[in-house]
PDB file of C-alpha atoms in Angstrom:
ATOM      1  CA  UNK A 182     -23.364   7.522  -7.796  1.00 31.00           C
ATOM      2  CA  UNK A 183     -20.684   6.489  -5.777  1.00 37.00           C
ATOM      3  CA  UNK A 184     -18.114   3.890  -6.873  1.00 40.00           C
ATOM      4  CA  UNK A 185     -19.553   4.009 -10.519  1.00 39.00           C
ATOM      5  CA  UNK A 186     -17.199   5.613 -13.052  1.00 42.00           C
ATOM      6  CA  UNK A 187     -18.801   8.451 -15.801  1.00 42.00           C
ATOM      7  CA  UNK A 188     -18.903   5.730 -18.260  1.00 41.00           C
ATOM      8  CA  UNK A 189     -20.898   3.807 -16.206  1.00 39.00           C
ATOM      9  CA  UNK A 190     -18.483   1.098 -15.326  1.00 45.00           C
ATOM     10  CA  UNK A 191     -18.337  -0.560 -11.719  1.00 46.00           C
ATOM     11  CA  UNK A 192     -14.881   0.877 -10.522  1.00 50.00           C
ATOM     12  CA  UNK A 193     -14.104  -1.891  -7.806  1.00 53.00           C
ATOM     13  CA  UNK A 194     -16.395   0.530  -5.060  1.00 49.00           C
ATOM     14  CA  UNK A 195     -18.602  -2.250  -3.694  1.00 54.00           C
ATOM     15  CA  UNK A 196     -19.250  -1.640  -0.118  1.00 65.00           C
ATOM     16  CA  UNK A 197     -15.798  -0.084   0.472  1.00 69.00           C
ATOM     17  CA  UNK A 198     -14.985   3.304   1.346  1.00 81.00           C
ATOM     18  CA  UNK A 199     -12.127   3.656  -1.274  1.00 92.00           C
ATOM     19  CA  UNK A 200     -11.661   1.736  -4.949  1.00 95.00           C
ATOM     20  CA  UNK A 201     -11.613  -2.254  -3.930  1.00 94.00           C
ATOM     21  CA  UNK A 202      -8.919  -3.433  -6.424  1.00 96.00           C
ATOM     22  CA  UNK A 203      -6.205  -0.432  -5.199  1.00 97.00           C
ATOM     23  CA  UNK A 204      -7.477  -1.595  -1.528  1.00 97.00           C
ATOM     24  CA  UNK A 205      -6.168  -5.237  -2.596  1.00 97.00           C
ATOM     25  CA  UNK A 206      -3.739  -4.236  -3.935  1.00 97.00           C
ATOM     26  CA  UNK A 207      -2.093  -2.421  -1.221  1.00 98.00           C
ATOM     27  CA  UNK A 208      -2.681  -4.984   1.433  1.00 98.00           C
ATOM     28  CA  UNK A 209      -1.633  -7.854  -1.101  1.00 97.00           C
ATOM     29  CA  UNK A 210       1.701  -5.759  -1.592  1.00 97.00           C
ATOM     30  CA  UNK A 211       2.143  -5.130   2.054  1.00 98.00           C
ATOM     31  CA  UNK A 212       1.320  -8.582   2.767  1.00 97.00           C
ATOM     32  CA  UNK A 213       4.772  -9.332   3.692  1.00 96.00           C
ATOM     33  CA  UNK A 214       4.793  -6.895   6.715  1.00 97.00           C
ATOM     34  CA  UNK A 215       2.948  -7.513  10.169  1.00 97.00           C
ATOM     35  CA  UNK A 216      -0.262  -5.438   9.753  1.00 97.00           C
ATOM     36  CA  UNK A 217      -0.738  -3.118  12.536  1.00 97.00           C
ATOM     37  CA  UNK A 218      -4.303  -1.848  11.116  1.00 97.00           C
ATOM     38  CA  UNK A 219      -6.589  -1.467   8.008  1.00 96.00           C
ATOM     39  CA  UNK A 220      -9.289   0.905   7.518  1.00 94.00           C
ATOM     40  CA  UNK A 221     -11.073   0.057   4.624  1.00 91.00           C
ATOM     41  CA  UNK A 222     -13.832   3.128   4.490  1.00 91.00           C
ATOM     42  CA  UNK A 223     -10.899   5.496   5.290  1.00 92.00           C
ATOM     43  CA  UNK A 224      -8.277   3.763   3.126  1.00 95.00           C
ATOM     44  CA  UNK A 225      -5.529   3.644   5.323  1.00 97.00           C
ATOM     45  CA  UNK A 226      -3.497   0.605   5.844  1.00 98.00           C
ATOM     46  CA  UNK A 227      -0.519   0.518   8.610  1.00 98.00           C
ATOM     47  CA  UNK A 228       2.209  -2.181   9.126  1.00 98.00           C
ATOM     48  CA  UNK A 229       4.272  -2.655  11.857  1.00 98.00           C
ATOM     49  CA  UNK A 230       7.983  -2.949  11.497  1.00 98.00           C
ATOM     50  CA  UNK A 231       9.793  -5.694   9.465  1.00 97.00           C
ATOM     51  CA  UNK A 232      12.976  -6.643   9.032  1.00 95.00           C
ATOM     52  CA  UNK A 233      14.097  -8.398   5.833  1.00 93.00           C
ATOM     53  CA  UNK A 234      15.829 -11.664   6.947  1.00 91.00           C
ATOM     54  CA  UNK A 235      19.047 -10.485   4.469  1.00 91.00           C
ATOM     55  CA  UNK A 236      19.319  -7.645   6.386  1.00 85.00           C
ATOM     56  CA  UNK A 237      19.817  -7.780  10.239  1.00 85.00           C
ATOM     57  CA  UNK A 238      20.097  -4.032  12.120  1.00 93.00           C
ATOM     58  CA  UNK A 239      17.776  -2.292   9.376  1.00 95.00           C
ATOM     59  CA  UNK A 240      13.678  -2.376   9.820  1.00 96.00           C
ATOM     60  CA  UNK A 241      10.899  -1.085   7.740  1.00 97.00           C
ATOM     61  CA  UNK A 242       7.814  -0.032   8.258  1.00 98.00           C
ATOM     62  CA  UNK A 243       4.901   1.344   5.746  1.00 98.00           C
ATOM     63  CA  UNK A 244       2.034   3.349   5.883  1.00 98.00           C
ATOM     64  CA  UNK A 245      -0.345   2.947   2.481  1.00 98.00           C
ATOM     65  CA  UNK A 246      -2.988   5.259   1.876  1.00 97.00           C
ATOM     66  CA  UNK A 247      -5.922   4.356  -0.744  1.00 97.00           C
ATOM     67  CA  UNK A 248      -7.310   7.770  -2.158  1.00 95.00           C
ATOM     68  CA  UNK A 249     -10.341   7.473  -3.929  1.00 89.00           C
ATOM     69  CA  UNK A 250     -13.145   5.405  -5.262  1.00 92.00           C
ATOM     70  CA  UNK A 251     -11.812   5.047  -9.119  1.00 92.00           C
ATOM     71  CA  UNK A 252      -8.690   3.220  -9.959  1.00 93.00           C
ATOM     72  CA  UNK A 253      -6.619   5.683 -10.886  1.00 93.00           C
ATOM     73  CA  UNK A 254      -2.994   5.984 -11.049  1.00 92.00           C
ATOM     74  CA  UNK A 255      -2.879   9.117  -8.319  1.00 94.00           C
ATOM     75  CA  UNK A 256      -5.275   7.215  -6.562  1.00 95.00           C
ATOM     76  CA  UNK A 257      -2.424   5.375  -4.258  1.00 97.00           C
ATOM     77  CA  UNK A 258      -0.209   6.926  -1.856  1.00 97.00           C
ATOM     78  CA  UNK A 259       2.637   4.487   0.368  1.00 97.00           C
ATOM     79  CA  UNK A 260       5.185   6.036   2.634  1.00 97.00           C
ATOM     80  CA  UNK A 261       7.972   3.683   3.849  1.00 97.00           C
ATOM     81  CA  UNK A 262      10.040   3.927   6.902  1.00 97.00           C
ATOM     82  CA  UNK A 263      13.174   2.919   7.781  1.00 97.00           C
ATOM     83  CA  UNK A 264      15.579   2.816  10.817  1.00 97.00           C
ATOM     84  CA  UNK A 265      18.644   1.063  11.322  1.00 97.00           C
ATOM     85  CA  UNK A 266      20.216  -0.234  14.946  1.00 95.00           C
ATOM     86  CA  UNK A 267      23.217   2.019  16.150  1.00 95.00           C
ATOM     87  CA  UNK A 268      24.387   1.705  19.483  1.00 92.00           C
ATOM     88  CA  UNK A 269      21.718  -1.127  20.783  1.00 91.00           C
ATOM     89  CA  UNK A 270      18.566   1.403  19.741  1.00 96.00           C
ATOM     90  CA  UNK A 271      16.821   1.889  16.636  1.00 97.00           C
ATOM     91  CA  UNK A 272      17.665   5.159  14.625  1.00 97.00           C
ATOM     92  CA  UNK A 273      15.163   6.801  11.847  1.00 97.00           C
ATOM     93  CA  UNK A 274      17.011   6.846   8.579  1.00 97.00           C
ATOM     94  CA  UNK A 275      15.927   7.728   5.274  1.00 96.00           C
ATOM     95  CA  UNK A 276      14.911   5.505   2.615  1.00 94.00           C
ATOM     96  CA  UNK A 277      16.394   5.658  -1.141  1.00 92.00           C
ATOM     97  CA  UNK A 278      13.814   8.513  -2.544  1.00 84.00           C
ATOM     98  CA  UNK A 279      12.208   5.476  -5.425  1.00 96.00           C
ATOM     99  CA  UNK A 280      11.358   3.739  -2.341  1.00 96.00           C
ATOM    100  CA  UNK A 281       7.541   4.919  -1.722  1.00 96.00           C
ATOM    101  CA  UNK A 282       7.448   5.086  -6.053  1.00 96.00           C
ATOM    102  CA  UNK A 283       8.144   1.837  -6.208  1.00 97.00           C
ATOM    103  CA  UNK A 284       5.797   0.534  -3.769  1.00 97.00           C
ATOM    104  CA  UNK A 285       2.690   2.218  -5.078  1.00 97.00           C
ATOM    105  CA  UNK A 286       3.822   1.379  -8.867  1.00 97.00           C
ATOM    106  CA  UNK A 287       3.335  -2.111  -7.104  1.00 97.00           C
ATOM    107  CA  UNK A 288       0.473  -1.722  -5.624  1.00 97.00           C
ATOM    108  CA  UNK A 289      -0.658  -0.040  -8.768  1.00 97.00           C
ATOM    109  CA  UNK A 290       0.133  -3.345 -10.998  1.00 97.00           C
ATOM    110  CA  UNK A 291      -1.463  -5.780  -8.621  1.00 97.00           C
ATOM    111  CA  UNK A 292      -4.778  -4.055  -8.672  1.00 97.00           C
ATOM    112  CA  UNK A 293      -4.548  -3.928 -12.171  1.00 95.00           C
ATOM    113  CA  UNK A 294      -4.471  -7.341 -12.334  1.00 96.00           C
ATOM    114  CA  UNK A 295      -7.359  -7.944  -9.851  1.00 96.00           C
ATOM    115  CA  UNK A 296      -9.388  -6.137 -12.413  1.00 94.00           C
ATOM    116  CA  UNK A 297      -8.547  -7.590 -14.751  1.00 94.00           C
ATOM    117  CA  UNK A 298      -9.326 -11.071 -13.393  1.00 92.00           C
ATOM    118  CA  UNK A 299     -12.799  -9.771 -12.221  1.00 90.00           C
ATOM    119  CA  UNK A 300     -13.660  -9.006 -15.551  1.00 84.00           C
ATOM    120  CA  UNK A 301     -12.664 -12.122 -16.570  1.00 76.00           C
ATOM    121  CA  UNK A 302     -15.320 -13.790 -13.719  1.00 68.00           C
TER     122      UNK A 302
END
């Protein structure tokens, strides 16, 4: 059965396509950015671009990608992107390589949490 784990245990499925408590997760994570869209049966969650207030000329943008049904720790994928202003245009630059590791180990914790909290229910 779908969104039940071998054990038995609810995994956070309900009526979602992908594993609820990673899908809260990422959007409470990427709550900060302007969300462009958010497919919740195909687990794909898109921001527009942001731009920290400490840091005028640079602009980020993410695109989070919810993998399964089971909270698992492969079950979370982000991809950050950057660009900074040169010249009066925007300019793709790479982001520091812990970037997208450190987003999903985020996203990671805060469904963790949600779990736990729903057990606690």
């Amino acid at each position: 059965v779908f969104g039940t784990s071998r054990s038995g245990r609810d995994e956070g499925g309900g009526a979602l396509g992908v594993n609820a408590f990673l899908w809260r997760g990422a959007l409470d994570t990427l709550s900060f950015m302007p969300l462009v869209s958010a497919d919740p049966f195909g687990g794909v969650i898109i921001t527009d671009w942001y731009s920290p207030p400490q840091a005028s000329g640079e602009r980020f943008k993410a695109t989070a990608y919810v993998l399964g049904r089971q909270l698992r720790s492969d079950g979370v994928r982000v991809q950050v992107f950057r660009q900074v202003q040169q010249g009066g245009q925007w300019v793709d630059v790479p982001t520091a390589s812990s970037t997208n590791t450190e987003m999903e180990d985020r996203v990671l914790a805060r469904a963790r949490e949600l779990r736990v909290m729903s057990a606690g229910r």
